[in-house]
Coordinates of C-alpha atoms in Angstrom, one line a residue:
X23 CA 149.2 97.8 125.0
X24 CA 146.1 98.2 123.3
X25 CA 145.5 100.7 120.1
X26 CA 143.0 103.5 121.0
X27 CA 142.0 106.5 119.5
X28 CA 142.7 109.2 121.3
X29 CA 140.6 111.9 123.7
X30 CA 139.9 114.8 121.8
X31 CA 141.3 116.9 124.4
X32 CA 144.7 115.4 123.6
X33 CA 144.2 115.3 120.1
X34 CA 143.8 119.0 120.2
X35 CA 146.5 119.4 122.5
X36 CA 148.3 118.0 120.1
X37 CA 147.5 119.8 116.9
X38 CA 148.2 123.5 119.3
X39 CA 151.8 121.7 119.5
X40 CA 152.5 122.1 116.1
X41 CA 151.0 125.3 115.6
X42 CA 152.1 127.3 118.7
X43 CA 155.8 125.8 119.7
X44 CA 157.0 129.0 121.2
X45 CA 155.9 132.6 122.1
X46 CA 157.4 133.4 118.7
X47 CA 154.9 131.7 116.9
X48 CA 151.9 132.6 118.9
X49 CA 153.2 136.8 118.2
X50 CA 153.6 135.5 114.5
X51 CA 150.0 134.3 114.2
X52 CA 148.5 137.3 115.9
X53 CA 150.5 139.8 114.2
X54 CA 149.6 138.1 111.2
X55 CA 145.8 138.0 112.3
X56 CA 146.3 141.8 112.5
X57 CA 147.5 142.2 108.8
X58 CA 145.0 140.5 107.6
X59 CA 142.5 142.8 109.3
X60 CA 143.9 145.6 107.3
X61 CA 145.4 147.1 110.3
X62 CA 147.5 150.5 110.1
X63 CA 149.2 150.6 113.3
X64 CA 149.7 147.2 115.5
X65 CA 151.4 147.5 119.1
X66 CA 153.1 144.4 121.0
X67 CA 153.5 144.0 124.5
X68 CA 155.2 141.2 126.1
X69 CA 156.5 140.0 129.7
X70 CA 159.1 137.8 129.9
X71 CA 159.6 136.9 126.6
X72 CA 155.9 136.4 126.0
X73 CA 155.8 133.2 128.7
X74 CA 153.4 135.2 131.1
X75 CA 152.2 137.6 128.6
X76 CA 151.5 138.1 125.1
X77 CA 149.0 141.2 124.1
X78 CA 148.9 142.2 120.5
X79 CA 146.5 145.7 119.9
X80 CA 145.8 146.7 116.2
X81 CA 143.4 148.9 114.5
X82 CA 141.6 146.7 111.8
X83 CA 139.2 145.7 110.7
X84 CA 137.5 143.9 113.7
X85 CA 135.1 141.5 114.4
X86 CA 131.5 141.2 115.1
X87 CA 130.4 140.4 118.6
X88 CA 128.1 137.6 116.7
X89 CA 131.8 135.5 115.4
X90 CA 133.9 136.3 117.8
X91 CA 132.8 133.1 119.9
X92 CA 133.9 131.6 116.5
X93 CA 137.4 132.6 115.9
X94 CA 138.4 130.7 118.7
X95 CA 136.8 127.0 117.4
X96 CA 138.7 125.0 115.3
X97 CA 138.6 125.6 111.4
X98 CA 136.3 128.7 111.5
X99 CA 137.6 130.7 108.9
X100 CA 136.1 133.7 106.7
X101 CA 139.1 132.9 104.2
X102 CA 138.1 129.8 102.8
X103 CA 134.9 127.4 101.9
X104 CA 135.6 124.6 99.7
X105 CA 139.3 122.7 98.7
X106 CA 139.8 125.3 95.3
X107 CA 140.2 127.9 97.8
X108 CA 143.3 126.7 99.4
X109 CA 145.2 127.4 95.7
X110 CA 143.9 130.9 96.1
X111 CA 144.8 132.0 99.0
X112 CA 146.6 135.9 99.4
X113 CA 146.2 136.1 103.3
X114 CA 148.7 134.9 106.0
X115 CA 146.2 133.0 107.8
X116 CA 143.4 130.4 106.3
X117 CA 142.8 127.5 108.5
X118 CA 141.0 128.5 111.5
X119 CA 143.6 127.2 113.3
X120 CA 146.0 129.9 114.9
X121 CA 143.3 131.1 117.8
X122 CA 142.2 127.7 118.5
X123 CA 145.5 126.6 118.8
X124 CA 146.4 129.6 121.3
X125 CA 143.7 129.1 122.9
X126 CA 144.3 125.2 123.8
X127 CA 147.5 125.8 126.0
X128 CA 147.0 129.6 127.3
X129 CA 144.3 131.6 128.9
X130 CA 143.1 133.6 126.2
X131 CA 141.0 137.0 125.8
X132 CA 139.9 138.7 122.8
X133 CA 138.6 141.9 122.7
X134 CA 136.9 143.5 119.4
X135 CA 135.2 145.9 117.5
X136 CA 134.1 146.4 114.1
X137 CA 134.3 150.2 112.8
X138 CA 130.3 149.8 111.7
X139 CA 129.0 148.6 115.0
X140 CA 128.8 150.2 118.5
X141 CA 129.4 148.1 120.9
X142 CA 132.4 145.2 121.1
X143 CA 132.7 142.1 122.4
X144 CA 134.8 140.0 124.1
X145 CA 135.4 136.1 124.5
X146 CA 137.8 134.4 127.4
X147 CA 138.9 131.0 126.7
X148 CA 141.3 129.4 129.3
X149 CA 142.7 125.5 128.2
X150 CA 140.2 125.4 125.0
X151 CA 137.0 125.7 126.7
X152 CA 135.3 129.4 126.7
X153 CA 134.8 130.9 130.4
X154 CA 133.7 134.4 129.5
X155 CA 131.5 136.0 126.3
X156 CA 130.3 139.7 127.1
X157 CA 129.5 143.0 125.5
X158 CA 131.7 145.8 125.9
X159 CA 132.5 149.2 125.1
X160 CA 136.1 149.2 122.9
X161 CA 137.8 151.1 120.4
X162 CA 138.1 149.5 116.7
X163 CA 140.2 147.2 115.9
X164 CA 140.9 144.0 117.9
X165 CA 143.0 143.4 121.2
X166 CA 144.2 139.6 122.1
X167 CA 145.7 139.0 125.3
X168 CA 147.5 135.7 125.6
X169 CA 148.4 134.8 129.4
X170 CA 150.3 131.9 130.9
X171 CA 151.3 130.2 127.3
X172 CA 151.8 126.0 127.9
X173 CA 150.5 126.7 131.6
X174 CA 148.5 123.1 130.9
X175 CA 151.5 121.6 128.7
X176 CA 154.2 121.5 131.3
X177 CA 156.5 119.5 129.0
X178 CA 156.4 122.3 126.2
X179 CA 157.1 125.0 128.9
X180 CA 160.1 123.3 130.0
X181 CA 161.5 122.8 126.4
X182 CA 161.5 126.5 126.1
X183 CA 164.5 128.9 125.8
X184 CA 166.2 131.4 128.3
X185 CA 164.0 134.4 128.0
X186 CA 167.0 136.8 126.3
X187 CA 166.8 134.1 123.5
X188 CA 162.8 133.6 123.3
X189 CA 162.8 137.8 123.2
X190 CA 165.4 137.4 120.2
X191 CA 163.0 135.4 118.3
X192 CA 159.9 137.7 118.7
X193 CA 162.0 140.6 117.7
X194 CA 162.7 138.5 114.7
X195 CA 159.3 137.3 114.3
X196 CA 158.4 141.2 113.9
X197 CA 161.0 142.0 111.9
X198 CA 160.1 139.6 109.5
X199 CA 156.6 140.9 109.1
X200 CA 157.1 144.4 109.1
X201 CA 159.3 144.3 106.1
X202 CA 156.7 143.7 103.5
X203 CA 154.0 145.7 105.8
X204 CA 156.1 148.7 105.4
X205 CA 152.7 151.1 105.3
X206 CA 151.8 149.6 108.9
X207 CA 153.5 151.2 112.2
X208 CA 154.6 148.3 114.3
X209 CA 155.6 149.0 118.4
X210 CA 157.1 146.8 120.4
X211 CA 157.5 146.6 124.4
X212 CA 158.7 144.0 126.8
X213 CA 158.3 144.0 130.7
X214 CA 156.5 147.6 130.1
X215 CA 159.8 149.0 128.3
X216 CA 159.2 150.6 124.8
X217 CA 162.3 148.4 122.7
X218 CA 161.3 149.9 119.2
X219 CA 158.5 151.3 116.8
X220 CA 159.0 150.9 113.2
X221 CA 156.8 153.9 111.9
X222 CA 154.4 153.6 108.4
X223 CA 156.6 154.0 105.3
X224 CA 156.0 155.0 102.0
X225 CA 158.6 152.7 100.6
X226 CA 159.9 149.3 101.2
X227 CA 163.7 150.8 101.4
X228 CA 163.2 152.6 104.0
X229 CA 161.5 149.9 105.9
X230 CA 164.8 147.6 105.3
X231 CA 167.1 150.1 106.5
X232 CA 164.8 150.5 109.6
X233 CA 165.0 146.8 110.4
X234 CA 168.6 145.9 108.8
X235 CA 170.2 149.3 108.6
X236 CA 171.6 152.0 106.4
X237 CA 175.0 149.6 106.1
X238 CA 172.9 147.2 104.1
X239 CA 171.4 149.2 102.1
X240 CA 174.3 151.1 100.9
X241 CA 176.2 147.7 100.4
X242 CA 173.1 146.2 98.3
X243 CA 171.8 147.1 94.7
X244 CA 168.0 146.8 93.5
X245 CA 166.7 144.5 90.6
X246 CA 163.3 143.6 89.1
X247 CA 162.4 140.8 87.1
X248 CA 159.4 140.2 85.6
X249 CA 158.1 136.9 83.3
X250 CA 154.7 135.5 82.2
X251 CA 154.6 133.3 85.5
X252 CA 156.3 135.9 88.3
X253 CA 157.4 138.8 89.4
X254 CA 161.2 138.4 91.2
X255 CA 162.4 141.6 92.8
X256 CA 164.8 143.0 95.8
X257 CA 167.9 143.7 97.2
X258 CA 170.9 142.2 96.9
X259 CA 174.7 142.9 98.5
X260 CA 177.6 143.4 97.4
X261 CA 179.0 140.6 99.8
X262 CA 181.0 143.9 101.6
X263 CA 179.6 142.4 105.2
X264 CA 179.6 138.7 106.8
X265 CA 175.9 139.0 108.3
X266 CA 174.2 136.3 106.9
X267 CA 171.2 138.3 105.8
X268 CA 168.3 136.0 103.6
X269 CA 165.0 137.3 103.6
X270 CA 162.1 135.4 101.1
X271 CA 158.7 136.7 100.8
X272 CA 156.4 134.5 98.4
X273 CA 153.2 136.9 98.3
X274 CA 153.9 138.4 101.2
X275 CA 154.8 136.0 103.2
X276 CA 158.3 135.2 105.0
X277 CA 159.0 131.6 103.9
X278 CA 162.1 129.3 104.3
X279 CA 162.8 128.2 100.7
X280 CA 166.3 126.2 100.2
X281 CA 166.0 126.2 96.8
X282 CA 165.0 129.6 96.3
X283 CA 167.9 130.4 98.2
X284 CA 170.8 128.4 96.5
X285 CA 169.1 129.6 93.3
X286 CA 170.1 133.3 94.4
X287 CA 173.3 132.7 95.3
X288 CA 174.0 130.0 92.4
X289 CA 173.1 133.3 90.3
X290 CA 175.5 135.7 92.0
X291 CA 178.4 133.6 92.5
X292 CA 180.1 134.4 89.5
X293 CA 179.4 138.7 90.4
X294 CA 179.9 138.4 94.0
X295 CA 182.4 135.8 95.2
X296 CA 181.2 135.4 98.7
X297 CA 178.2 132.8 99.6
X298 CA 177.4 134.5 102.4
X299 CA 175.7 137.5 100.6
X300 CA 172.8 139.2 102.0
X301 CA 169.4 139.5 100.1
X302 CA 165.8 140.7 100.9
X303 CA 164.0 139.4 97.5
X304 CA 160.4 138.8 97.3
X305 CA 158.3 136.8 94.4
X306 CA 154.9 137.7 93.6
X307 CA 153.0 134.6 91.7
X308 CA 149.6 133.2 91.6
X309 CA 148.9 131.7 94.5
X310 CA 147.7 128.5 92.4
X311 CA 151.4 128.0 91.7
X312 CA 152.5 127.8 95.2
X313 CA 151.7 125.2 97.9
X314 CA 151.5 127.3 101.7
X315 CA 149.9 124.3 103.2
X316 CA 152.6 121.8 104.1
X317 CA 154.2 122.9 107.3
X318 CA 151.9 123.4 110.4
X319 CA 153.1 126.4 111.1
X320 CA 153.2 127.6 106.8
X321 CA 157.2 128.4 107.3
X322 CA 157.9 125.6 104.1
X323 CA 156.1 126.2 100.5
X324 CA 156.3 124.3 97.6
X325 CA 156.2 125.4 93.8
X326 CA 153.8 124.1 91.6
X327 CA 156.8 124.7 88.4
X328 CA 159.5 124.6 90.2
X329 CA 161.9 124.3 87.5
X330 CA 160.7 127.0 85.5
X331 CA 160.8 129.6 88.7
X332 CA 164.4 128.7 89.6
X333 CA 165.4 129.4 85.8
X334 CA 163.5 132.8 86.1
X335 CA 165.4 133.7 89.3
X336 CA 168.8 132.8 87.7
X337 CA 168.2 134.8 85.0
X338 CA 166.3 137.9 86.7
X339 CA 169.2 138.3 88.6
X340 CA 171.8 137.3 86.3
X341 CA 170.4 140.0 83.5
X342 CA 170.3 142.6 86.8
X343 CA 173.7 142.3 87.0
X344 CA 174.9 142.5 83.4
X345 CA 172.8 145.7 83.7
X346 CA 173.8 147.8 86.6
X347 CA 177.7 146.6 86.1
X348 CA 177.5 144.8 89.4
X349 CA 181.7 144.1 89.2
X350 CA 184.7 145.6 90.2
X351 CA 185.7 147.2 86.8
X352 CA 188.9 148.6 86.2
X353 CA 189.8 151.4 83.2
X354 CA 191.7 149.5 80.5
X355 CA 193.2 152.4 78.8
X356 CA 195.3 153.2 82.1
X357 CA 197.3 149.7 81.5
X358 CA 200.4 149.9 79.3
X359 CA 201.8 147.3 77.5
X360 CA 205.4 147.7 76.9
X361 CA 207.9 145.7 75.0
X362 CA 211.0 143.9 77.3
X363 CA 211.0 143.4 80.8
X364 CA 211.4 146.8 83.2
X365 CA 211.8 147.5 86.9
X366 CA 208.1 148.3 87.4
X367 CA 207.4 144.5 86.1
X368 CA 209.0 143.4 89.6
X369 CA 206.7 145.5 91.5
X370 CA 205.1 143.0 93.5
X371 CA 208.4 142.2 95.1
X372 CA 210.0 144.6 97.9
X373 CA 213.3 143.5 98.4
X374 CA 215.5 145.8 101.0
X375 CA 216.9 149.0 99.6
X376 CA 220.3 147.9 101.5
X377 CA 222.0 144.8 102.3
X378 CA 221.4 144.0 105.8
X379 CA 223.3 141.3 108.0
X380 CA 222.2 137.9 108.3
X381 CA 220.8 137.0 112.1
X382 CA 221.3 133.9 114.2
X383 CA 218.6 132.2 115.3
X384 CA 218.7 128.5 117.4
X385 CA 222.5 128.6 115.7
X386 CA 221.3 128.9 112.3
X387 CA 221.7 131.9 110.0
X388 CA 218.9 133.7 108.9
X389 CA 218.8 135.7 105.4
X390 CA 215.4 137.9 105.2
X391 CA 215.2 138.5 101.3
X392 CA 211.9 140.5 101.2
X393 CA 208.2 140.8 100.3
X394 CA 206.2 139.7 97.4
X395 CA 202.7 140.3 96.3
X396 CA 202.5 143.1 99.9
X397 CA 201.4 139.1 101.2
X398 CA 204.4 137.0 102.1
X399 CA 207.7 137.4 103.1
X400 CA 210.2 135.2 101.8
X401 CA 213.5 134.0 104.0
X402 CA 216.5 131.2 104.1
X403 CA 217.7 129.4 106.8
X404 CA 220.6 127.6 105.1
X405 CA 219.7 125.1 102.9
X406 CA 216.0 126.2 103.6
X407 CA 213.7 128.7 102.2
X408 CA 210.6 129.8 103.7
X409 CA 207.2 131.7 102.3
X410 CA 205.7 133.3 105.1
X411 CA 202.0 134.7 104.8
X412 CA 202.5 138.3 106.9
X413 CA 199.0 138.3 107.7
X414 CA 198.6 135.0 109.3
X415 CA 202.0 135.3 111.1
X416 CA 200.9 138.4 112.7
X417 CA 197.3 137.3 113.4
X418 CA 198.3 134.3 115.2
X419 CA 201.2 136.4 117.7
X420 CA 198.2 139.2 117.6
X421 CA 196.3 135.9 119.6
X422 CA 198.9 134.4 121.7
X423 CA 199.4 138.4 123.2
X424 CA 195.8 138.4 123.7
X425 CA 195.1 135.5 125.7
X426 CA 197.9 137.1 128.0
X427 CA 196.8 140.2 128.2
X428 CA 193.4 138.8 129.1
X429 CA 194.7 136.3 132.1
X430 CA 196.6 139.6 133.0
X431 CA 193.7 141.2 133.3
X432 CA 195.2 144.2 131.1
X433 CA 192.0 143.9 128.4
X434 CA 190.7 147.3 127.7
X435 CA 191.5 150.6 126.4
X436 CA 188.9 154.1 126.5
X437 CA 188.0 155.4 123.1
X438 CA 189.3 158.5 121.7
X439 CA 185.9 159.2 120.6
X440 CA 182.6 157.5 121.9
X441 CA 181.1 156.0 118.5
X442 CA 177.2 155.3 118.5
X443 CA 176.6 152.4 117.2
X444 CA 172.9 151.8 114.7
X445 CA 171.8 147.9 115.0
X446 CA 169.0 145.4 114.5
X447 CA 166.6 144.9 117.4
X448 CA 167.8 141.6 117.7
X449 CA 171.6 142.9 117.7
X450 CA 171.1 144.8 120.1
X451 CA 169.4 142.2 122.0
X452 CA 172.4 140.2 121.5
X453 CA 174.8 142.6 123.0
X454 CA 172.0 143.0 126.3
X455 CA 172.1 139.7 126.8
X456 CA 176.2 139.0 126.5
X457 CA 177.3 142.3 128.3
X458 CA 179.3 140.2 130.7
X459 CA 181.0 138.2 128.3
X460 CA 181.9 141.5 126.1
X461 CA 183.6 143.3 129.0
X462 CA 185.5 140.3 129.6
X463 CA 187.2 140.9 126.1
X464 CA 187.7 144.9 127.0
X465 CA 184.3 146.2 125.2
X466 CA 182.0 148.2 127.1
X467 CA 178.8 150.4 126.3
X468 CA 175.8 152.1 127.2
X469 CA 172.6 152.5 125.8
X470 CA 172.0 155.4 123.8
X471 CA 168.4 155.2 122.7
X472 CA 166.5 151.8 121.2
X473 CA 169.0 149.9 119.1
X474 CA 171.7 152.1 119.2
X475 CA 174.9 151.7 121.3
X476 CA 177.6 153.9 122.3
X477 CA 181.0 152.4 122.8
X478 CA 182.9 153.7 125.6
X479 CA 186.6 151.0 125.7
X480 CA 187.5 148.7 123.2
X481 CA 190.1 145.7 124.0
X482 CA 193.9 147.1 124.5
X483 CA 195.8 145.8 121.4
X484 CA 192.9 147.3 118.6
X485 CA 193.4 150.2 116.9
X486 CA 191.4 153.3 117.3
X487 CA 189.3 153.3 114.1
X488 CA 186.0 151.0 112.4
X489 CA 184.7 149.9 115.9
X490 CA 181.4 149.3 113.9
X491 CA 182.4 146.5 112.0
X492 CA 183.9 145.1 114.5
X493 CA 181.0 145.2 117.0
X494 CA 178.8 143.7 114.0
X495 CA 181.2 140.8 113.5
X496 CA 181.0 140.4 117.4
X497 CA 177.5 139.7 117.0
X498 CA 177.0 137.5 114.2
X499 CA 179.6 135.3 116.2
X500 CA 177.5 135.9 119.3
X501 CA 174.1 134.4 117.9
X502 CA 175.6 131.5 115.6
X503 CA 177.9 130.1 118.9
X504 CA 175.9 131.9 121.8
X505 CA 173.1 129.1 121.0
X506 CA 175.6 126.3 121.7
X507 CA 176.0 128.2 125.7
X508 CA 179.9 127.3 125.8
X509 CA 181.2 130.7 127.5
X510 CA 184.5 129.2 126.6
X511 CA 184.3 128.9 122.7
X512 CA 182.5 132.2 122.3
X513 CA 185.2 134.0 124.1
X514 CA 187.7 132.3 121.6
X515 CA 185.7 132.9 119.1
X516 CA 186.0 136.9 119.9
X517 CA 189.7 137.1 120.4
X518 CA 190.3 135.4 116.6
X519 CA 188.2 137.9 115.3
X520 CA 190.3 140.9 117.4
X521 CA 193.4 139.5 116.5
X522 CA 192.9 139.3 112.7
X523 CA 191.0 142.6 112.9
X524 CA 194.6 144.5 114.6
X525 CA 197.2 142.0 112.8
X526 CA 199.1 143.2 110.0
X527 CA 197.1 143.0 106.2
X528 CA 197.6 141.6 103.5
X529 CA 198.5 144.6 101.4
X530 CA 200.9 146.3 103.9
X531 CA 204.1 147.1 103.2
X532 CA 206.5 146.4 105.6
X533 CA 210.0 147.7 106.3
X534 CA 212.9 145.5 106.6
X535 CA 212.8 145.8 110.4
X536 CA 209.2 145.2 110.6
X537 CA 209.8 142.0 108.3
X538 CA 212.7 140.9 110.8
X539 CA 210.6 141.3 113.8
X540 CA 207.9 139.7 112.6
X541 CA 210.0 136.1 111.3
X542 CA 212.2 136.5 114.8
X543 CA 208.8 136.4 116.6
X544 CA 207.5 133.8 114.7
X545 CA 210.1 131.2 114.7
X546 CA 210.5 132.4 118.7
X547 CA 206.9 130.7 119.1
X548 CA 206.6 128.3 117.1
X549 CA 203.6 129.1 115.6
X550 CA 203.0 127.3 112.0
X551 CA 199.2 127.4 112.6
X552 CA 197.0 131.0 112.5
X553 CA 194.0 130.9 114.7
X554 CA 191.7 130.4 112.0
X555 CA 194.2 126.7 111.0
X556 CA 195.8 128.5 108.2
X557 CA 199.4 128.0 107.9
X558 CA 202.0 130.6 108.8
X559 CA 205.1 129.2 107.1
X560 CA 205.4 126.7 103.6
X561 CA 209.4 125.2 103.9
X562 CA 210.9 124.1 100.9
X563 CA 214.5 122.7 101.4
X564 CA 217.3 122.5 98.6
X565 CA 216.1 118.9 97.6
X566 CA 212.7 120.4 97.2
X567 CA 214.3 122.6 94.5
X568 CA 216.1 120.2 92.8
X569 CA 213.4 117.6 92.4
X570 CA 210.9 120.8 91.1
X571 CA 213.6 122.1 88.6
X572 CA 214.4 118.2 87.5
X573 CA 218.1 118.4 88.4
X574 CA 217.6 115.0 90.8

């Protein structure tokens, strides 16, 4: 086949591809367009999921009815005019590319006013090539209406998510932005249904505990760091909750940075021993220094010193820590030290107040001898002993009960009390769109105002009590399996999580019955295995012993 250069039609085609990939993007560069316009207030609209309709109104800046034909040509740009400026640059958008691009695979309509002028404009491009340019009447600001997105790229259209999961990424598209932004009112509607409004703040902490909720920001502490090359500042959690939570701005802007991030968590690891911390941490540097220009779509940066950044992040946070005694500290003058070994040295071990009879099981004798550390439970069967970790026993008959009681069909239980429930837009989203496959597991609830739930039954075997983190839990399993689609797994996934959530802890202590029932059951299953593929039981026989103690 012969080489030949390609149609410009294509080649723009093209270019849009890597641009726009998904209504996400396209809400991301016009919200973005919005910001940049110094815009105060900024409402979105979509229908289903921004396929048939994307309309973004804000109350900026505007543009002149003499460049708005321009703002949908490719590289027209009031941000930039010669290569130096692209190491300068403090807005989202530079290029000239984000309109064009929209308006390559949509049928696009821009409407706008500048507060000095008036009378507006507006500009209809359908497929790239401009159908409509008008005078109008308009308030201020600018209005872009984005309709049939990827009408003319069939392919792309196809490629596209469910629209429960394309609505999820908007939401977190506006999320994103609105964090930083925390002065600008952001609204949100889908299929003419108000889902949230984030109103103007006059600080960044409230903002984050509009978007990720008063539970992170109680569980998270603030630091600032400042050297000659950066400012490093944020939030950072104690590690108290699973959600994976890892927002980076750079300047503003909401960037995927690996390296930022394992610098983070590379500096809390030895204050917070969980890698799956949450953080909201933003670095302000010259933009000179950073490199927004080598993804398409700006998601990926690149330091100009990288080395010397990472080291100021390490130690911003590490000296934040020494500072605000970020660990669990205990008062050392409580602790005595006594000479000679006393009862309360063997505290750790519960051993049966009175000698109870030995019990047959599969004709071997059983001795139960107790619990040690409130975490195992230690037993003989002959020449056998066995440590058995309570919590893992328990979790894994809490499962196997489950599963019955959910092919029984006996799932749920009501609530004493109906708990309402706070969560991220895109939680709550999450639950919307898996409302089947949470009743199947005995949890149902209603909707009791944007983003908040109220839970009405909860499934049979949990206890009354912390539905919240449960239901949070529930969710962060939801999105990271939900993607894959297996009904099957997620379900699974859910009844682990109940069954560790209403086992016995680590920590209880446990009477000599309760010990009893809990090896009879046990060794009646056959369970060595928790849900999770922890073990239940460690064996060690006589011989064992012997070899450990050298006496074979």
């Amino acid at each position: 086949m012969p080489i030949k250069i390609l149609p410009e039609e294509v080649i723009r085609k093209i270019a849009a591809g890597e641009v726009i990939e998904r209504p996400s993007s396209c809400v991301k560069e016009l919200v973005e367009n919005s910001i940049d316009a110094n815009a105060r207030r900024i409402d979105i609209f979509v229908e289903n999921a921004g396929k048939s309709l994307i309309r973004v109104v804000d109350d900026g800046e505007g543009i002149s009815k003499e460049e708005l034909p321009l703002t949908v040509k490719h590289h027209a740009t009031s941000k930039i005019e010669r290569v130096e400026d692209l190491f300068k640059i403090r807005t989202f958008g530079f290029r000239g590319e984000a309109l064009a691009s929209i308006a390559q695979v949509s049928k696009l309509t821009i409407t706008s006013r500048k507060r000095d002028e008036n009378v507006g404009a507006r500009v209809s491009v359908e497929g790239g090539k401009e159908v409509l340019f008008v005078e109008v009447g308009a308030p201020s600001g600018t209005e872009v209406i984005v309709r049939d997105l990827f009408y003319n790229t069939p392919v792309r259209r196809r490629f596209l998510k469910r629209d429960s999961t394309e609505l999820r990424n908007i939401i977190k598209i506006v999320e994103n932005i609105s964090i930083p932004n925390y002065n600008v009112r952001f609204s949100f509607y889908s299929n003419g249904k108000k889902v949230f409004t984030f109103a103007e703040r006059y600080n960044l902490k409230d903002r984050i505990v509009d978007v990720l909720g008063k539970d992170f920001m109680e569980d998270s502490v603030y630091f600032e760091s400042e050297n000659y090359l950066f400012k490093f500042y944020g939030f950072i959690s104690k590690g108290k909750t699973k959600r994976k939570t890892s927002f980076i701005y750079v300047n503003g802007r909401f960037v995927s940075s690996p390296i930022v991030r394992s610098a983070i968590i590379n500096a809390c690891s030895k204050y917070i021993p969980n890698k799956e911390i949450g953080f909201v941490v933003f670095i302000e540097i010259d933009p000179s220094f950073v490199d927004v220009n080598i993804h398409p779509a700006k998601k990926e940066i690149r330091f100009l010193k990288e080395d010397q950044i990472l080291r100021g992040i390490y130690r911003g946070i590490d000296g934040a820590f020494k500072k605000k005694d970020f660990v669990v500290s205990f008062d050392i003058n409580k602790i005595k030290v006594e000479e000679g070994l006393k009862e309360q040295d063997f505290s750790y071990f519960v051993f049966p107040q009175k000698s109870k009879e030995d019990f047959k099981f599969l004709g071997k004798s059983i001795k139960i001898f107790g619990q040690v550390f409130k975490k195992y439970i230690i037993f003989s069967s002959e020449d056998e002993l066995f440590l058995m970790d309570q919590h893992t026993a328990s979790e894994r008959l809490k499962y196997e009960e489950l599963k019955r009681m959910f092919e029984e069909k006996r799932i749920s239980q009501r609530v004493l009390i109906e708990e309402k429930i706070a969560l991220r837009m895109s939680d709550y989203s999450i639950m919307e769109e898996n409302k089947a496959v949470l009743k199947s597991v005995g949890i149902e609830w209603e909707s009791f105002g944007p983003g908040i739930i109220k839970i009405k039954t909860v499934p049979a075997s949990l206890p009354q009590g912390n539905i919240e983190k449960l239901i949070k839990e529930i969710v962060v399993i939801l999105e990271e399996r939900g993607k894959k689609s297996v009904v099957e797994a997620v379900f699974d996934d859910i009844i682990k999580l109940i069954a560790c959530r209403s086992a016995v802890k680590e920590g209880d202590n446990l009477s000599y019955e309760e010990m009893e029932d809990l090896v009879k059951r046990v060794l009646i299953s056959k369970s060595i295995y928790c849900p999770h593929g922890r073990p239940v039981l460690v064996k060690l026989t006589l011989k064992d012993l012997d070899r450990f103690f050298e006496r074979r």
